[in-house]
Short mmCIF file of C-alpha atoms in Angstrom, two decimals:
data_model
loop_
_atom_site.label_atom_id
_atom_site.label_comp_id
_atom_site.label_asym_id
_atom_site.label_seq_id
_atom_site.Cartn_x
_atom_site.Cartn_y
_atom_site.Cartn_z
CA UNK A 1 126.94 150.51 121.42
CA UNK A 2 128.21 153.95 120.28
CA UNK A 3 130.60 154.85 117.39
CA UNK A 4 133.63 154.33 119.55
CA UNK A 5 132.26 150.91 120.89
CA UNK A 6 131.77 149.84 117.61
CA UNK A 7 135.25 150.75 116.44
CA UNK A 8 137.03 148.78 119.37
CA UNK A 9 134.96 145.93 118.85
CA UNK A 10 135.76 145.73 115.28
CA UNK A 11 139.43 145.65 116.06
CA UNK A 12 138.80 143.20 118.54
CA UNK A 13 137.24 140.64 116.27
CA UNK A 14 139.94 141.24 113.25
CA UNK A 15 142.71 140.30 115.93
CA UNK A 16 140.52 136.74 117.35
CA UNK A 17 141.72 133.55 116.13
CA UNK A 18 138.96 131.27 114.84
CA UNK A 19 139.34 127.71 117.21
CA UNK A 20 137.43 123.91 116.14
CA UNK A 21 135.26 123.23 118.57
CA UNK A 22 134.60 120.20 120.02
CA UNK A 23 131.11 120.80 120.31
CA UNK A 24 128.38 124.12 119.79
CA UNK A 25 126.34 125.47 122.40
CA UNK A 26 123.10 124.72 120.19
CA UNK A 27 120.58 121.50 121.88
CA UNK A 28 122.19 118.41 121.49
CA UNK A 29 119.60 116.54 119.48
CA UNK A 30 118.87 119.23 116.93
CA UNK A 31 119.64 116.88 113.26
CA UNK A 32 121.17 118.91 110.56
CA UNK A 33 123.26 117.94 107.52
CA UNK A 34 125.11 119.19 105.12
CA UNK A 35 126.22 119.23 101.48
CA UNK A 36 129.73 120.77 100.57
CA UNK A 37 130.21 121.19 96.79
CA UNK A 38 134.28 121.77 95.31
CA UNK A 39 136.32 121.40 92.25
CA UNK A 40 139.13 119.25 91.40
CA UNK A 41 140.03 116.73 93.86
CA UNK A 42 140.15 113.17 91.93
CA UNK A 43 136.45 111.09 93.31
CA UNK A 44 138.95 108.22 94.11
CA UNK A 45 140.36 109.22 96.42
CA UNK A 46 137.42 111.26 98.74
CA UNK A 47 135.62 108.60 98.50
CA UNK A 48 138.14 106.27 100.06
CA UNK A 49 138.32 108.43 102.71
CA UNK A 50 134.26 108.50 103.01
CA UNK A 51 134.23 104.54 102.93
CA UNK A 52 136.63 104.73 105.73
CA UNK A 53 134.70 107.11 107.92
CA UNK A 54 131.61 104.05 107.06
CA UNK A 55 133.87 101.73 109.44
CA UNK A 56 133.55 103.40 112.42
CA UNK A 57 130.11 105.25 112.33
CA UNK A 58 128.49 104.70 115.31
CA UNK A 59 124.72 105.66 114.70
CA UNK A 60 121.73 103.93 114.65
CA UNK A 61 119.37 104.55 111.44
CA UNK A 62 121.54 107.42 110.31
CA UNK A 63 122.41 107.71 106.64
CA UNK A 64 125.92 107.69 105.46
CA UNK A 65 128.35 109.91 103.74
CA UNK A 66 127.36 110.34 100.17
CA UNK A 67 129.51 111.59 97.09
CA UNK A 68 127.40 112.89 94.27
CA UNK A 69 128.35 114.28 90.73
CA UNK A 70 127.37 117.62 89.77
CA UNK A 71 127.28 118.95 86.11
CA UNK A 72 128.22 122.47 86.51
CA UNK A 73 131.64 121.51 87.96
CA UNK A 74 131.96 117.50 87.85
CA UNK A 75 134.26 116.26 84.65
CA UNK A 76 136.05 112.94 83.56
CA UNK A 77 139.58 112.91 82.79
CA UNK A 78 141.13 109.48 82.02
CA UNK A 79 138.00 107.33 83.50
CA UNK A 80 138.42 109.34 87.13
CA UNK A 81 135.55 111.68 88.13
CA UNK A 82 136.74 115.21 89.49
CA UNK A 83 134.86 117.72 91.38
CA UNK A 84 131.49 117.20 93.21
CA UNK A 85 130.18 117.24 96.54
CA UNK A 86 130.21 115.75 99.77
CA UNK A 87 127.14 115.18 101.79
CA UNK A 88 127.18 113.99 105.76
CA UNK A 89 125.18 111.73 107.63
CA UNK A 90 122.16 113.14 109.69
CA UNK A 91 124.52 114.54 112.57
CA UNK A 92 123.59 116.35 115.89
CA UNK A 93 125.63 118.71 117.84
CA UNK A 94 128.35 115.87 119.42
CA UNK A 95 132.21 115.78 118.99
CA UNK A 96 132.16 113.33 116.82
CA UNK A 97 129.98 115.06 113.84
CA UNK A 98 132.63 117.39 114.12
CA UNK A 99 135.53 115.01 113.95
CA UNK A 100 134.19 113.57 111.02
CA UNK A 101 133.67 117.07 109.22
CA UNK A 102 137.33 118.29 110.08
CA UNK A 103 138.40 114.83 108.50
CA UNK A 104 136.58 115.26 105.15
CA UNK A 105 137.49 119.19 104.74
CA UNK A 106 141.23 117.98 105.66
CA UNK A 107 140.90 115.20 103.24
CA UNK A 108 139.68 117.71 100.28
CA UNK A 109 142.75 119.93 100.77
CA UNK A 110 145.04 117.33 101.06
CA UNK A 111 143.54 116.04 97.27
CA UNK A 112 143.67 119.22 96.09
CA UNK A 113 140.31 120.23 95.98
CA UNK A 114 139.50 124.16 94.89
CA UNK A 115 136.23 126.29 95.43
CA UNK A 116 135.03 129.01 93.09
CA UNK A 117 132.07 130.69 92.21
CA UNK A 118 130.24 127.53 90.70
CA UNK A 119 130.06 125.83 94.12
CA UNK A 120 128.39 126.54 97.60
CA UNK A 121 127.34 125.05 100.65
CA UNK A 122 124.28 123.95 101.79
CA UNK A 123 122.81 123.30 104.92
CA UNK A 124 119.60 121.59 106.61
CA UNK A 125 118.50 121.54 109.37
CA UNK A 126 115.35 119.41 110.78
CA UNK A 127 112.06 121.42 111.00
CA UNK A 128 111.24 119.68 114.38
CA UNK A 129 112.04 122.24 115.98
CA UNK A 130 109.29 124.32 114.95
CA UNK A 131 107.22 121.03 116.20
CA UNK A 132 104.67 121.88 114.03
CA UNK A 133 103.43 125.35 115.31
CA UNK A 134 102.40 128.35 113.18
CA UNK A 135 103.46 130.78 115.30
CA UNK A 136 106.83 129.55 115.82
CA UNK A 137 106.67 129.74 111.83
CA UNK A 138 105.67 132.81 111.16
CA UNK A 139 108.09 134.40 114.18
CA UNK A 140 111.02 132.25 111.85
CA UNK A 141 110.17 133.90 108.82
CA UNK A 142 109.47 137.57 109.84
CA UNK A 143 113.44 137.15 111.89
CA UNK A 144 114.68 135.55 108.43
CA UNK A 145 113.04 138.22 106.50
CA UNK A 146 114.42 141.06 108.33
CA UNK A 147 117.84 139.83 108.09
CA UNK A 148 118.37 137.92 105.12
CA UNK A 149 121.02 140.83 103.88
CA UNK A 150 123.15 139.67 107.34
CA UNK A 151 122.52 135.74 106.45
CA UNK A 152 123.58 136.28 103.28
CA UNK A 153 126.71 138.53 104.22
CA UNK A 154 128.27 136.16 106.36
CA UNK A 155 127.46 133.27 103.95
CA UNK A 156 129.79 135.28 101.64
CA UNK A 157 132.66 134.32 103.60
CA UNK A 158 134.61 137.72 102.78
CA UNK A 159 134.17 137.15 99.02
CA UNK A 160 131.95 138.07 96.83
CA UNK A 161 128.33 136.61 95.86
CA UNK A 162 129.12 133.65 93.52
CA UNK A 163 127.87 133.48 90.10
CA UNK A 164 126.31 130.60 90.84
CA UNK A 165 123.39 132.39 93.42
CA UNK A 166 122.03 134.68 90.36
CA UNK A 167 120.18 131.11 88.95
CA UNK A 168 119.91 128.72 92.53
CA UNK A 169 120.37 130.77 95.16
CA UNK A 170 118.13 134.05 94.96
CA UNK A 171 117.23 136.33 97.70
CA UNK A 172 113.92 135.69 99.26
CA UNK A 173 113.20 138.64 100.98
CA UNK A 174 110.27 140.50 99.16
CA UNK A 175 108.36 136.95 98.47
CA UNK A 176 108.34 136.46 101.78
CA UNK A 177 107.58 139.98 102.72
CA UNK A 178 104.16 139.05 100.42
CA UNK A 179 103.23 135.59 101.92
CA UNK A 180 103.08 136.64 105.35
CA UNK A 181 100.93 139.79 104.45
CA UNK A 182 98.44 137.79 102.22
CA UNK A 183 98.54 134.63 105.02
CA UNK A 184 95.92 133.70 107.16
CA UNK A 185 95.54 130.09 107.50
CA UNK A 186 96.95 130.02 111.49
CA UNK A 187 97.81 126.75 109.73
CA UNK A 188 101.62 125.39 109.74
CA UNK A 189 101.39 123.26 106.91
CA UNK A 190 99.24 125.59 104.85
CA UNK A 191 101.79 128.18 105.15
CA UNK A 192 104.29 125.85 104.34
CA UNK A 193 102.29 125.00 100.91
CA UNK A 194 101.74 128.47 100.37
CA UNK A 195 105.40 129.20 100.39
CA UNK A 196 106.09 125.77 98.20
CA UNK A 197 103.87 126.99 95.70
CA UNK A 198 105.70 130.08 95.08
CA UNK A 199 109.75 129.52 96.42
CA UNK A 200 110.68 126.20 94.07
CA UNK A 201 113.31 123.66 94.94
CA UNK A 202 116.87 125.11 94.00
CA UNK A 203 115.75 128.74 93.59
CA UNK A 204 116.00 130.79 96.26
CA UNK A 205 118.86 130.65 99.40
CA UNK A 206 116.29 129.33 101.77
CA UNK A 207 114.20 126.39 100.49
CA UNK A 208 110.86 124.50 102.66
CA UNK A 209 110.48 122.02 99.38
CA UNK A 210 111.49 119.20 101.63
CA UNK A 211 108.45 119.64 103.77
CA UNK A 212 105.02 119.99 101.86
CA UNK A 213 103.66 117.72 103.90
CA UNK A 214 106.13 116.39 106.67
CA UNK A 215 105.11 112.87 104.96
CA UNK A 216 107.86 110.66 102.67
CA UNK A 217 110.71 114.13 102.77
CA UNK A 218 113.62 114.87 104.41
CA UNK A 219 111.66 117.65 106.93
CA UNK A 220 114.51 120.12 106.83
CA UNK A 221 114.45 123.46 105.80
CA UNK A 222 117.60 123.96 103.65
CA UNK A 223 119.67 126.92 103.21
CA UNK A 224 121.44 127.83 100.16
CA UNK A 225 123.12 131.11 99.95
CA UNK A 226 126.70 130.38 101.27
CA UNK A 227 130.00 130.05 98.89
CA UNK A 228 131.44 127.10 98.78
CA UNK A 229 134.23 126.35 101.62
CA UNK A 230 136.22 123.33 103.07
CA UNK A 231 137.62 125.13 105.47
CA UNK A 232 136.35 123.47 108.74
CA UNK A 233 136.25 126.04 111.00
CA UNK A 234 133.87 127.98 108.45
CA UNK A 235 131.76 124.56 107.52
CA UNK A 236 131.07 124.82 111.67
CA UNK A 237 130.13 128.96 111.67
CA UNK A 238 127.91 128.36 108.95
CA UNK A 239 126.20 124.86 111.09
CA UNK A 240 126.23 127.04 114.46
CA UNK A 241 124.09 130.39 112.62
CA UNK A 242 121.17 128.19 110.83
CA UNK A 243 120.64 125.87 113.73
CA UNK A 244 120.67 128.82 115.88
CA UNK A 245 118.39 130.67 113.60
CA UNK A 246 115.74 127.78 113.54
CA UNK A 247 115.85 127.96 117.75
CA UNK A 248 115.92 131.10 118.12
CA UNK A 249 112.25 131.17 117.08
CA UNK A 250 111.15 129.96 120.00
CA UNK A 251 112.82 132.40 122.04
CA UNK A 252 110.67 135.52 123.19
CA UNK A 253 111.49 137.61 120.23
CA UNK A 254 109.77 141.16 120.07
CA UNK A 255 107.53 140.60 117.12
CA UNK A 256 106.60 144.36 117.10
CA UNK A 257 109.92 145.28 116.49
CA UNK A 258 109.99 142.40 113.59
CA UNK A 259 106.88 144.06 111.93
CA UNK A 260 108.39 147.32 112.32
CA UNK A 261 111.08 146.34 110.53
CA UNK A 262 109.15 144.34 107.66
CA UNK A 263 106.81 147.55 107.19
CA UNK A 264 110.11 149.59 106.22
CA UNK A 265 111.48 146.86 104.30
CA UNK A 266 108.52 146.84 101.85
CA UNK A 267 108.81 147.66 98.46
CA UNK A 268 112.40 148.42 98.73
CA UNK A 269 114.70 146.87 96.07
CA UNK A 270 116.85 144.12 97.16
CA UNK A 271 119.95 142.53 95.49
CA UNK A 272 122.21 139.74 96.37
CA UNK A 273 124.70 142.84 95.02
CA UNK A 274 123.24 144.68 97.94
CA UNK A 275 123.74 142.02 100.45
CA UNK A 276 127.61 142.34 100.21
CA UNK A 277 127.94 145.72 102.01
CA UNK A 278 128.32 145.31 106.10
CA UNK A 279 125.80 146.57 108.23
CA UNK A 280 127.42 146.54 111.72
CA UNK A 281 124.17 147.55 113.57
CA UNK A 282 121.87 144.89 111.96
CA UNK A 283 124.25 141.93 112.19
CA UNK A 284 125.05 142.75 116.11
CA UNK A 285 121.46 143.22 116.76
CA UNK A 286 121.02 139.39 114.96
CA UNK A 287 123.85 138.12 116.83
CA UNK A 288 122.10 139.24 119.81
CA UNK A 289 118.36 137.31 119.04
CA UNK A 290 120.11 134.45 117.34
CA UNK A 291 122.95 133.39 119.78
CA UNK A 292 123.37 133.25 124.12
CA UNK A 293 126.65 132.94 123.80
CA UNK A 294 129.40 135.74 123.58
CA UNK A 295 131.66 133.59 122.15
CA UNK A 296 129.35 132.36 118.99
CA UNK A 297 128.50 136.12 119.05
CA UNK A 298 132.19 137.07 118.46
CA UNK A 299 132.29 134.27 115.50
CA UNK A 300 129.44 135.11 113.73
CA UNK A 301 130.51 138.49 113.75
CA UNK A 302 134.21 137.97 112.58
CA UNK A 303 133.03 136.00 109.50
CA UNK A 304 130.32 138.38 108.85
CA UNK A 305 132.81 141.16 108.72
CA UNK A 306 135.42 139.72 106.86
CA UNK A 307 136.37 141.41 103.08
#
């Protein structure tokens, strides 16, 4: 794409309207979940809405919606709880997940709920599909690696990093960059332990603590890095790039190109500061790996390039 391509397509995605979908184009029976932290709406109230979702869940052995108090923006005012976050059921790529997310984010703004730069959203998403293989592993981390400033770009929703990163949310890049040099255990959950034992729970914007041994844990691999939102429409961008990122390493990725990359990358300085500018080229040559679509190509790219 030359200068002047790049230029139309820009003013192509500033002028496309963001739609709900009904469903993404990721496998249907890929589980994710996610947790959606805000400020002010009364706990009353969300969580009659969450009991009434509990009425007509349909699943079979799936948890339910969950309201949890957090500490850095939870507080009590006249025996009511306000601020917290929201977590979903174990979902998979159907209309209804989707239904249910739109209903909860509609729910927040109707009660008033704010975001700022104490909150974020997290997302996991199951490590099955990696079923267990080291080399599906190692292609994950090496496409993560190379493009964490892009994940973390279009996690920033157009804003700025929040505060809130610098202490639980840190950039990855140059640990990673260090485990898969020193690595050589062709092992998947040896790598995994190697990573645990350096990248703690609630650190960094990618986290594998839920997995040391695929035995009594969740088995997701959580991400970490985005602002907070309840904006549906963003809640679903954010779903469609880390599922896609997790199957997109078994696609037939050019690992030379990967190391290439990596090999430049060392020993540069990184900051979440950093990770605000755009870089058109990298985040259209992600889009490309990541996504089959055009459509969740245009998508990723319009949030990624919003300021």
């Amino acid at each position: 794409m030359n200068l002047l391509d790049k230029e139309q397509y820009v003013e192509y995605l500033k002028k496309l309207k963001f739609k709900y979908r009904e469903k993404l184009n990721f496998k249907d029976d890929l589980t994710f979940g996610v947790e959606m932290e805000y400020c002010n709406a009364s706990s009353n109230k969300i969580l009659r809405i969450l009991n009434r979702l509990e009425e007509n869940l349909d699943y079979v052995n799936y948890e339910k919606w969950h309201f949890h108090i957090d500490g850095n923006f939870s507080y009590s005012k006249k025996g009511v709880i306000y601020g917290g976050e929201v977590t979903t059921p174990v979902f998979t790529n159907t209309p209804n997940s989707y239904k249910e997310i739109k209903k909860v984010c509609n729910a927040l703004r109707k009660y008033h709920a704010t975001v700022d730069d104490r909150v974020g959203l997290h997302c996991h998403v199951s490590k099955d599909v990696f079923n267990n293989d080291y080399d599906v592993l190692v292609k994950f981390l090496k496409l993560y690696t190379v493009f964490e400033h892009v994940i973390y770009k279009f996690g920033y929703n157009g804003l700025r990093e929040r505060e809130a990163l610098k202490t639980y949310a840190k950039d990855s890049r140059n640990i990673l960059i260090d485990i898969l040099k020193n690595d050589d255990s062709n092992d998947f959950y040896e790598l995994i332990n190697g990573i645990n034992n350096v990248i703690k729970a609630k650190e960094r914007g990618i986290n594998f603590q839920n997995i040391p041994h695929g035995i009594g844990s969740t088995n997701t691999i959580e991400f970490r890095m985005c602002n907070g939102t309840i904006d549906p429409i963003v809640v679903q961008n954010e779903i469609n790039l880390f599922c896609s990122l997790l199957l997109s390493a078994k696609k037939d990725i050019d690992i030379e190109y990967l190391d290439y990359r990596i090999e430049d990358l060392k020993n540069k300085r990184t900051s979440l500061e950093m990770y605000r500018n755009i870089n058109l080229d990298d985040a259209i040559i992600f889009s490309d790996i990541i996504f089959d679509d055009d459509l969740d190509k245009d998508y990723f790219m319009k949030q990624y390039i919003k300021e």
